[in-house]
Coordinates of C-alpha atoms in Angstrom, one line a residue:
M1 CA -8.1 -7.7 1.8
N2 CA -10.0 -4.4 1.4
S3 CA -13.8 -3.9 1.7
P4 CA -16.6 -2.0 -0.2
E5 CA -18.1 1.4 0.6
T6 CA -20.2 4.4 -0.6
P7 CA -21.8 7.1 1.8
P8 CA -19.8 9.5 3.9
V9 CA -19.6 10.5 7.4
S10 CA -17.8 13.8 6.6
T11 CA -15.8 15.2 3.7
A12 CA -12.1 15.8 3.8
T13 CA -12.6 19.5 4.5
E14 CA -15.2 19.2 7.3
S15 CA -14.3 19.5 10.9
P16 CA -14.8 16.4 13.0
A17 CA -17.7 18.0 14.9
A18 CA -19.4 19.2 11.7
G19 CA -19.1 15.8 10.1
L20 CA -20.6 14.0 13.1
L21 CA -23.5 16.5 13.4
A22 CA -24.2 16.2 9.7
T23 CA -24.5 12.5 9.8
E24 CA -25.8 11.7 13.3
E25 CA -29.4 11.3 12.0
A26 CA -29.0 11.7 8.3
L27 CA -28.4 8.2 6.9
F28 CA -31.9 7.0 7.0
L29 CA -33.9 10.1 7.8
T30 CA -32.6 12.5 5.1
A31 CA -30.4 12.0 2.1
P32 CA -26.9 13.4 2.6
S33 CA -25.8 15.9 0.0
E34 CA -22.9 13.8 -1.2
E35 CA -25.2 10.8 -1.7
S36 CA -27.7 12.9 -3.7
D37 CA -25.0 13.2 -6.4
L38 CA -24.9 9.4 -6.9
P39 CA -27.5 8.0 -9.4
K40 CA -28.6 4.5 -9.2
V41 CA -26.3 2.0 -10.9
S42 CA -27.6 -0.2 -13.8
A43 CA -28.5 -3.8 -13.6
K44 CA -25.5 -4.5 -15.9
Y45 CA -23.1 -2.9 -13.4
I46 CA -24.6 -4.9 -10.5
W47 CA -24.5 -8.3 -12.2
L48 CA -21.0 -7.8 -13.6
M49 CA -19.9 -6.8 -10.1
V50 CA -21.4 -9.8 -8.6
L51 CA -19.9 -12.1 -11.2
A52 CA -16.4 -10.5 -10.8
Q53 CA -16.5 -11.0 -7.1
L54 CA -17.7 -14.5 -7.5
G55 CA -14.7 -15.3 -9.7
V56 CA -12.2 -13.6 -7.4
F57 CA -13.5 -15.7 -4.4
I58 CA -13.5 -18.9 -6.4
A59 CA -9.8 -18.2 -7.3
F60 CA -8.8 -16.8 -4.0
I61 CA -10.6 -18.8 -1.3
T62 CA -10.4 -22.2 -2.9
P63 CA -6.7 -22.5 -1.8
I64 CA -7.7 -21.7 1.8
A65 CA -10.6 -24.2 1.7
I66 CA -8.8 -27.2 0.4
S67 CA -5.9 -26.6 -2.1
L68 CA -3.3 -25.3 0.4
A69 CA -4.2 -28.0 2.9
V70 CA -3.5 -30.6 0.2
K71 CA -0.2 -29.1 -0.7
V72 CA 0.9 -28.8 2.9
S73 CA 0.1 -32.4 3.5
Q74 CA 2.1 -33.4 0.4
I75 CA 5.2 -31.3 1.3
T76 CA 5.2 -31.8 5.1
P77 CA 3.0 -34.8 6.0
G78 CA 1.6 -34.6 9.6
Q79 CA 2.6 -31.0 10.1
E80 CA -0.7 -29.2 9.6
Q81 CA 0.4 -26.2 11.7
N82 CA 2.4 -25.1 8.6
L83 CA -1.0 -24.2 7.0
G84 CA -1.6 -21.7 9.7
Y85 CA 1.9 -20.2 9.3
I86 CA 1.4 -19.8 5.6
L87 CA -2.0 -18.1 5.9
G88 CA -0.7 -15.8 8.6
A89 CA 2.3 -14.7 6.5
G90 CA 0.2 -13.8 3.6
S91 CA -2.2 -11.8 5.7
L92 CA 0.6 -10.0 7.4
V93 CA 2.0 -8.7 4.0
V94 CA -1.5 -7.5 3.0
M95 CA -1.9 -5.8 6.3
L96 CA 1.3 -3.9 5.8
T97 CA 0.5 -2.9 2.2
G98 CA -3.3 -2.3 2.2
P99 CA -3.6 1.4 3.0
M100 CA -0.6 2.2 0.8
L101 CA -2.1 0.5 -2.2
G102 CA -5.5 2.0 -1.4
T103 CA -4.0 5.5 -1.4
L104 CA -2.3 4.8 -4.7
S105 CA -5.6 3.7 -6.1
D106 CA -7.3 7.0 -4.9
R107 CA -4.5 9.0 -6.6
T108 CA -4.2 7.0 -9.8
R109 CA -4.6 9.2 -13.0
T110 CA -5.2 7.1 -16.1
G111 CA -7.6 7.0 -19.1
L112 CA -8.9 3.7 -17.6
G113 CA -9.8 5.5 -14.3
R114 CA -8.6 4.9 -10.8
R115 CA -9.9 1.4 -10.1
R116 CA -9.6 -0.7 -13.3
P117 CA -5.7 -0.6 -13.5
F118 CA -5.6 -2.2 -10.0
I119 CA -8.2 -4.8 -11.0
I120 CA -6.2 -5.7 -14.1
A121 CA -2.8 -5.8 -12.4
G122 CA -4.2 -7.7 -9.4
T123 CA -5.8 -10.4 -11.6
A124 CA -2.6 -10.9 -13.5
L125 CA -0.5 -11.3 -10.3
G126 CA -3.1 -13.5 -8.8
L127 CA -2.9 -15.9 -11.8
V128 CA 0.9 -16.1 -11.4
S129 CA 0.6 -16.8 -7.7
L130 CA -1.5 -19.9 -8.4
I131 CA 1.1 -21.3 -10.7
V132 CA 3.8 -20.7 -8.0
M133 CA 1.7 -22.6 -5.4
A134 CA 0.8 -25.4 -7.8
T135 CA 4.5 -26.1 -8.6
A136 CA 5.9 -25.4 -5.1
D137 CA 8.1 -28.1 -3.7
S138 CA 8.8 -26.5 -0.3
I139 CA 6.9 -24.7 2.4
V140 CA 8.9 -21.5 1.7
V141 CA 7.9 -21.4 -2.0
L142 CA 4.3 -22.3 -1.1
A143 CA 4.2 -19.4 1.4
L144 CA 5.7 -17.0 -1.3
G145 CA 2.9 -18.1 -3.7
W146 CA 0.3 -17.4 -1.1
V147 CA 1.8 -13.9 -0.4
L148 CA 1.5 -13.2 -4.1
A149 CA -2.1 -14.5 -4.1
Q150 CA -3.0 -12.2 -1.3
L151 CA -1.5 -9.2 -3.0
G152 CA -2.9 -10.0 -6.5
W153 CA -6.4 -11.2 -5.8
G154 CA -6.6 -8.9 -2.8
Q155 CA -6.0 -5.9 -5.1
A156 CA -8.5 -7.1 -7.7
L157 CA -11.1 -7.4 -4.9
A158 CA -10.1 -4.0 -3.5
G159 CA -10.6 -2.3 -6.9
L160 CA -14.1 -3.9 -7.2
N161 CA -15.0 -2.7 -3.7
S162 CA -13.6 0.8 -4.3
S163 CA -15.8 0.9 -7.4
Q164 CA -18.8 0.3 -5.2
A165 CA -17.7 3.1 -2.9
D166 CA -17.4 5.4 -5.9
R167 CA -20.8 4.6 -7.4
L168 CA -23.4 3.0 -5.1
P169 CA -26.1 5.2 -3.7
E170 CA -27.4 4.4 -0.2
S171 CA -30.7 3.0 -1.5
Q172 CA -28.9 0.2 -3.3
R173 CA -26.2 -0.7 -0.8
G174 CA -28.0 -3.4 1.1
K175 CA -29.3 -5.1 -2.1
V176 CA -25.9 -5.0 -3.8
S177 CA -24.0 -6.0 -0.7
G178 CA -26.4 -8.9 -0.3
L179 CA -25.9 -10.2 -3.8
V180 CA -22.1 -9.7 -3.5
G181 CA -22.1 -11.3 -0.1
F182 CA -23.9 -14.3 -1.6
A183 CA -21.4 -14.5 -4.4
N184 CA -18.5 -14.3 -1.9
Q185 CA -19.9 -17.2 0.1
I186 CA -20.7 -19.6 -2.7
G187 CA -17.4 -18.9 -4.5
P188 CA -15.5 -21.2 -2.2
V189 CA -18.2 -23.8 -2.5
V190 CA -17.9 -23.8 -6.3
G191 CA -14.2 -23.9 -5.9
V192 CA -14.2 -26.9 -3.6
V193 CA -16.7 -28.7 -5.8
S194 CA -14.4 -28.3 -8.7
A195 CA -11.4 -29.3 -6.5
G196 CA -13.1 -32.6 -5.8
S197 CA -12.5 -33.7 -9.4
L198 CA -9.0 -32.2 -9.7
M199 CA -7.3 -33.7 -6.6
T200 CA -4.9 -35.8 -8.6
N201 CA -3.5 -32.8 -10.6
N202 CA -1.9 -30.0 -8.6
M203 CA -1.7 -27.6 -11.5
L204 CA -5.4 -28.0 -12.4
L205 CA -6.4 -27.9 -8.7
F206 CA -5.0 -24.3 -8.5
L207 CA -5.4 -23.0 -12.0
V208 CA -9.0 -24.0 -12.9
P209 CA -10.4 -21.7 -10.1
G210 CA -7.9 -19.0 -11.1
I211 CA -9.0 -19.0 -14.8
V212 CA -12.5 -18.4 -13.6
G213 CA -11.4 -15.4 -11.7
V214 CA -9.5 -14.0 -14.6
V215 CA -12.4 -14.3 -17.0
T216 CA -15.0 -12.7 -14.7
C217 CA -12.7 -9.8 -13.8
L218 CA -11.9 -9.1 -17.4
L219 CA -15.7 -9.0 -18.2
F220 CA -16.1 -6.3 -15.5
V221 CA -13.1 -4.3 -16.8
L222 CA -14.3 -4.6 -20.5
F223 CA -18.0 -3.8 -20.0
V224 CA -18.1 -1.5 -17.0
R225 CA -17.1 2.0 -18.0
E226 CA -15.1 4.1 -15.6
E227 CA -14.4 7.8 -16.3
S228 CA -10.9 8.9 -16.9
S229 CA -9.0 10.1 -13.9
K230 CA -6.4 12.1 -15.7
S231 CA -7.9 15.4 -14.6
L232 CA -7.6 14.7 -10.9
V233 CA -5.6 17.3 -9.0
F234 CA -4.1 16.8 -5.5
E235 CA -2.9 19.6 -3.3
D236 CA -0.3 17.5 -1.6
R237 CA 2.6 15.7 -3.3
L238 CA 2.8 11.9 -3.0
S239 CA 5.6 11.0 -0.7
L240 CA 6.6 8.2 1.7
R241 CA 5.7 10.5 4.6
L242 CA 2.2 11.1 3.1
I243 CA 1.7 7.4 2.5
A244 CA 2.7 6.6 6.1
S245 CA 0.2 9.1 7.4
K246 CA -2.6 7.2 5.6
Y247 CA -2.1 4.2 7.8
V248 CA -3.7 5.9 10.8
Y249 CA -6.6 8.2 11.6
N250 CA -8.2 9.7 14.7
P251 CA -10.9 7.2 15.9
K252 CA -12.6 10.1 17.8
Q253 CA -13.1 11.9 14.5
Y254 CA -15.0 8.9 12.9
P255 CA -16.4 6.9 15.9
D256 CA -19.0 4.9 14.0
F257 CA -16.4 3.9 11.4
S258 CA -14.2 2.8 14.3
W259 CA -17.0 0.7 16.0
N260 CA -17.7 -0.9 12.6
W261 CA -14.0 -1.7 12.2
L262 CA -13.9 -3.3 15.7
A263 CA -17.0 -5.4 15.1
R264 CA -15.6 -6.6 11.8
F265 CA -12.3 -7.4 13.4
L266 CA -13.9 -9.5 16.1
F267 CA -16.2 -11.4 13.8
Y268 CA -13.5 -12.3 11.3
F269 CA -11.1 -13.2 14.0
G270 CA -13.5 -15.8 15.3
L271 CA -14.4 -16.8 11.7
T272 CA -10.7 -17.4 10.9
L273 CA -10.2 -19.4 14.1
N274 CA -13.1 -21.5 12.9
T275 CA -12.2 -22.0 9.3
T276 CA -8.4 -22.3 9.2
F277 CA -8.4 -26.0 10.0
T278 CA -11.8 -27.0 8.6
A279 CA -10.4 -29.8 6.4
F280 CA -8.3 -31.2 9.2
F281 CA -11.3 -30.9 11.7
M282 CA -13.7 -32.8 9.4
A283 CA -11.2 -35.5 8.6
S284 CA -10.6 -36.0 12.3
R285 CA -14.2 -36.0 13.4
L286 CA -15.4 -38.2 10.5
G287 CA -12.5 -40.6 10.6
V288 CA -11.5 -40.2 6.9
S289 CA -8.3 -39.1 5.1
L290 CA -7.6 -35.6 4.1
Q291 CA -7.7 -36.6 0.4
E292 CA -11.2 -37.9 0.9
I293 CA -12.5 -34.9 2.8
A294 CA -12.8 -32.7 -0.3
G295 CA -16.0 -34.5 -1.4
V296 CA -17.5 -34.2 2.1
I297 CA -16.7 -30.4 2.2
A298 CA -18.2 -30.0 -1.2
T299 CA -21.4 -31.8 -0.3
I300 CA -21.8 -29.7 2.9
G301 CA -21.0 -26.6 1.0
G302 CA -23.6 -27.4 -1.6
I303 CA -26.2 -27.8 1.2
G304 CA -25.0 -24.5 2.6
I305 CA -25.7 -22.6 -0.7
L306 CA -29.4 -22.2 0.1
A307 CA -28.5 -21.1 3.7
T308 CA -26.0 -18.6 2.4
T309 CA -28.7 -17.2 0.0
V310 CA -31.1 -16.7 2.9
G311 CA -28.5 -15.0 5.0
A312 CA -26.8 -12.8 2.4
I313 CA -29.6 -11.9 -0.1
G314 CA -32.4 -12.0 2.5
G315 CA -30.4 -10.0 5.0
G316 CA -29.3 -7.4 2.5
F317 CA -32.7 -6.8 0.9
L318 CA -34.4 -6.8 4.3
S319 CA -32.0 -4.2 5.7
D320 CA -32.8 -1.9 2.8
R321 CA -36.5 -2.5 3.2
I322 CA -36.8 -1.9 7.0
R323 CA -34.0 0.7 6.9
R324 CA -32.1 -1.1 9.7
R325 CA -28.6 -2.6 9.7
K326 CA -27.6 -3.3 13.3
P327 CA -30.3 -5.8 14.4
I328 CA -29.6 -7.9 11.3
V329 CA -25.8 -7.9 11.9
L330 CA -26.3 -8.9 15.5
A331 CA -28.8 -11.7 14.6
A332 CA -26.3 -13.0 12.0
A333 CA -23.5 -13.1 14.6
I334 CA -25.8 -15.0 17.0
I335 CA -26.8 -17.6 14.3
F336 CA -23.1 -18.0 13.3
A337 CA -22.0 -18.6 16.9
S338 CA -24.7 -21.1 17.4
G339 CA -23.5 -23.1 14.4
I340 CA -19.9 -23.1 15.6
V341 CA -21.0 -24.4 19.0
A342 CA -23.0 -27.2 17.4
M343 CA -19.9 -28.2 15.3
A344 CA -17.7 -28.0 18.4
F345 CA -19.4 -31.0 19.9
A346 CA -20.2 -32.8 16.7
H347 CA -18.8 -36.3 16.0
D348 CA -21.1 -37.3 13.2
L349 CA -22.0 -35.9 9.8
P350 CA -25.7 -34.8 10.5
I351 CA -24.7 -32.5 13.4
I352 CA -21.8 -31.1 11.4
V353 CA -24.2 -30.4 8.6
V354 CA -26.6 -28.6 11.0
G355 CA -23.8 -26.5 12.3
S356 CA -22.6 -25.7 8.8
V357 CA -26.0 -24.6 7.7
L358 CA -26.2 -22.2 10.7
T359 CA -22.8 -20.8 10.1
S360 CA -23.7 -20.3 6.4
I361 CA -26.7 -18.3 7.3
G362 CA -24.7 -16.3 9.8
I363 CA -21.7 -15.6 7.5
G364 CA -24.0 -14.6 4.6
G365 CA -26.1 -12.2 6.8
F366 CA -23.1 -10.6 8.5
S367 CA -20.9 -10.2 5.5
A368 CA -23.7 -8.6 3.4
V369 CA -25.3 -6.3 6.0
D370 CA -22.1 -5.3 7.7
Q371 CA -20.8 -4.4 4.2
A372 CA -23.7 -2.1 3.7
L373 CA -23.2 -0.7 7.2
L374 CA -19.5 0.0 6.3
L375 CA -20.7 1.8 3.2
D376 CA -23.0 3.9 5.4
V377 CA -20.2 5.0 7.8
L378 CA -17.2 5.1 5.5
P379 CA -15.5 8.5 5.8
E380 CA -14.3 10.7 3.0
K381 CA -15.6 8.5 0.2
K382 CA -15.1 11.0 -2.6
T383 CA -11.4 11.6 -1.9
N384 CA -10.1 8.8 0.2
A385 CA -12.3 5.7 -0.3
G386 CA -9.3 3.5 -1.1
R387 CA -7.4 4.7 1.9
F388 CA -10.2 4.0 4.4
L389 CA -11.0 0.7 2.7
G390 CA -7.3 -0.2 3.2
I391 CA -7.7 0.6 6.9
T392 CA -10.9 -1.5 6.9
G393 CA -8.8 -4.2 5.4
F394 CA -6.9 -4.4 8.7
A395 CA -10.1 -5.7 10.3
T396 CA -9.8 -8.8 8.2
S397 CA -6.1 -9.0 7.4
I398 CA -5.0 -8.9 11.1
P399 CA -7.3 -11.8 12.0
Q400 CA -6.1 -13.7 9.0
A401 CA -2.6 -13.1 10.1
A402 CA -3.0 -13.7 13.8
A403 CA -5.7 -16.2 14.2
P404 CA -3.9 -19.0 12.3
L405 CA -0.9 -18.5 14.5
I406 CA -3.0 -18.5 17.7
A407 CA -5.3 -21.4 16.7
P408 CA -2.6 -24.1 17.2
L409 CA -2.3 -23.0 20.9
F410 CA -5.9 -23.9 21.5
L411 CA -5.6 -27.1 19.5
T412 CA -2.8 -28.4 21.8
I413 CA -4.6 -27.6 25.2
G414 CA -5.9 -31.0 26.4
A415 CA -5.2 -32.6 23.1
T416 CA -4.9 -36.4 22.9
A417 CA -2.9 -38.7 20.6
A418 CA -6.1 -39.3 18.7
E419 CA -7.4 -35.7 18.3
K420 CA -6.4 -32.2 18.8
N421 CA -8.8 -29.9 20.9
Y422 CA -11.1 -28.6 18.1
T423 CA -13.9 -28.3 20.7
L424 CA -12.0 -25.6 22.6
L425 CA -10.9 -23.8 19.4
Y426 CA -14.5 -23.6 18.1
L427 CA -16.0 -22.5 21.4
V428 CA -13.5 -19.6 21.6
A429 CA -14.3 -18.7 18.0
A430 CA -18.0 -18.7 18.8
G431 CA -17.5 -16.3 21.7
I432 CA -15.4 -13.8 19.7
T433 CA -17.9 -13.7 16.8
L434 CA -20.8 -13.1 19.1
L435 CA -18.9 -10.2 20.7
G436 CA -18.4 -8.8 17.2
G437 CA -22.2 -8.7 16.7
L438 CA -22.7 -6.9 20.0
V439 CA -20.2 -4.2 19.2
V440 CA -22.3 -2.8 16.2
L441 CA -24.8 -1.7 18.8
R442 CA -22.4 1.1 19.7
I443 CA -22.8 2.7 16.2
K444 CA -25.0 5.9 16.5
S445 CA -25.6 7.3 13.0
V446 CA -27.1 4.1 11.5
R447 CA -30.0 2.2 12.9

């Protein structure tokens, strides 16, 4: 999946040295010239963006949180590792296609603009994917459905994030990222709550969250105007060689973007290690069946809504107010890691709840403020925002592909007949996420 953006490090025509000198101190001390051309967006734009992202995450993350686990247990009882393989396969496909689709979005010329066609097409494919997963009778078909979901809902999300890159001025990034980050975190909670009452009907279990995503994305497409992109002119012709070149860039040319990429990669690798087997972990630690655990997850998720609000909205607004990003990102990583450690040793519900609250604060704060930080350091926003968002997508898609495949290795080390080694898995996840928070300190152009 891609991520949002807005301010530049350098334009496509600047030399690396000139771009770095121009932005070394500019982000918070002076307004870069490219940013001065961006007027503040309206409240309507902000709230429709938040609503659309909320809908996408309800549709897209609910399967990860509970629906896929239920289907895996129905198709292959007792083989929960299949969930990791399915999630990994979907993320691998997105990793391979992200920069290509981002480049195509940058170069799309239609009366609807560059981003809206991708939101529309992605939403349609996402809905189809949920039907495929709901009716799947084999792991292969279920995996195919998840691959389609990653492509469809991932592109809807990428279009929304690219719109932020195109339109958000620096002064609104923290606030909007905070609100969007909050929506992204409560989306799965809303999805799991709805899943609790739909567990007996596979079609409704997948489709109800999907319909929410379709409606909210359509509202954004219908009521947020995007200028026609028919007049865009490109010096180079689109070719397979050109698309292939968009998958890589020179890290030395954009060092701060590179450090942000690494920080995001580490945090989301640890996060994916932590969350891939959440349903199985809680069922094991609390001694209940997988079918019963949806209600527990929903209850814990409901408690975490307030914590997520504090982390996402509080962190986002605070970062704009104090004009600092890095300390808040690091603090969020520390809080998240503390929550994972608490859960690693938990064998009763109260401790699991405490750990969940801490992780909710940490996820909310990191996702919101790191998103604003990405917007601050994103290169070539006017011409290649989609491309660099596709590259940023590697920082989440690689963990989503690799972590579920690696996690079972930790689960089997020292495992017993009664329980897999969730303690080791969660401690490893905590260490990796903490390292992600520390890496942001290497960024120079943003405080």
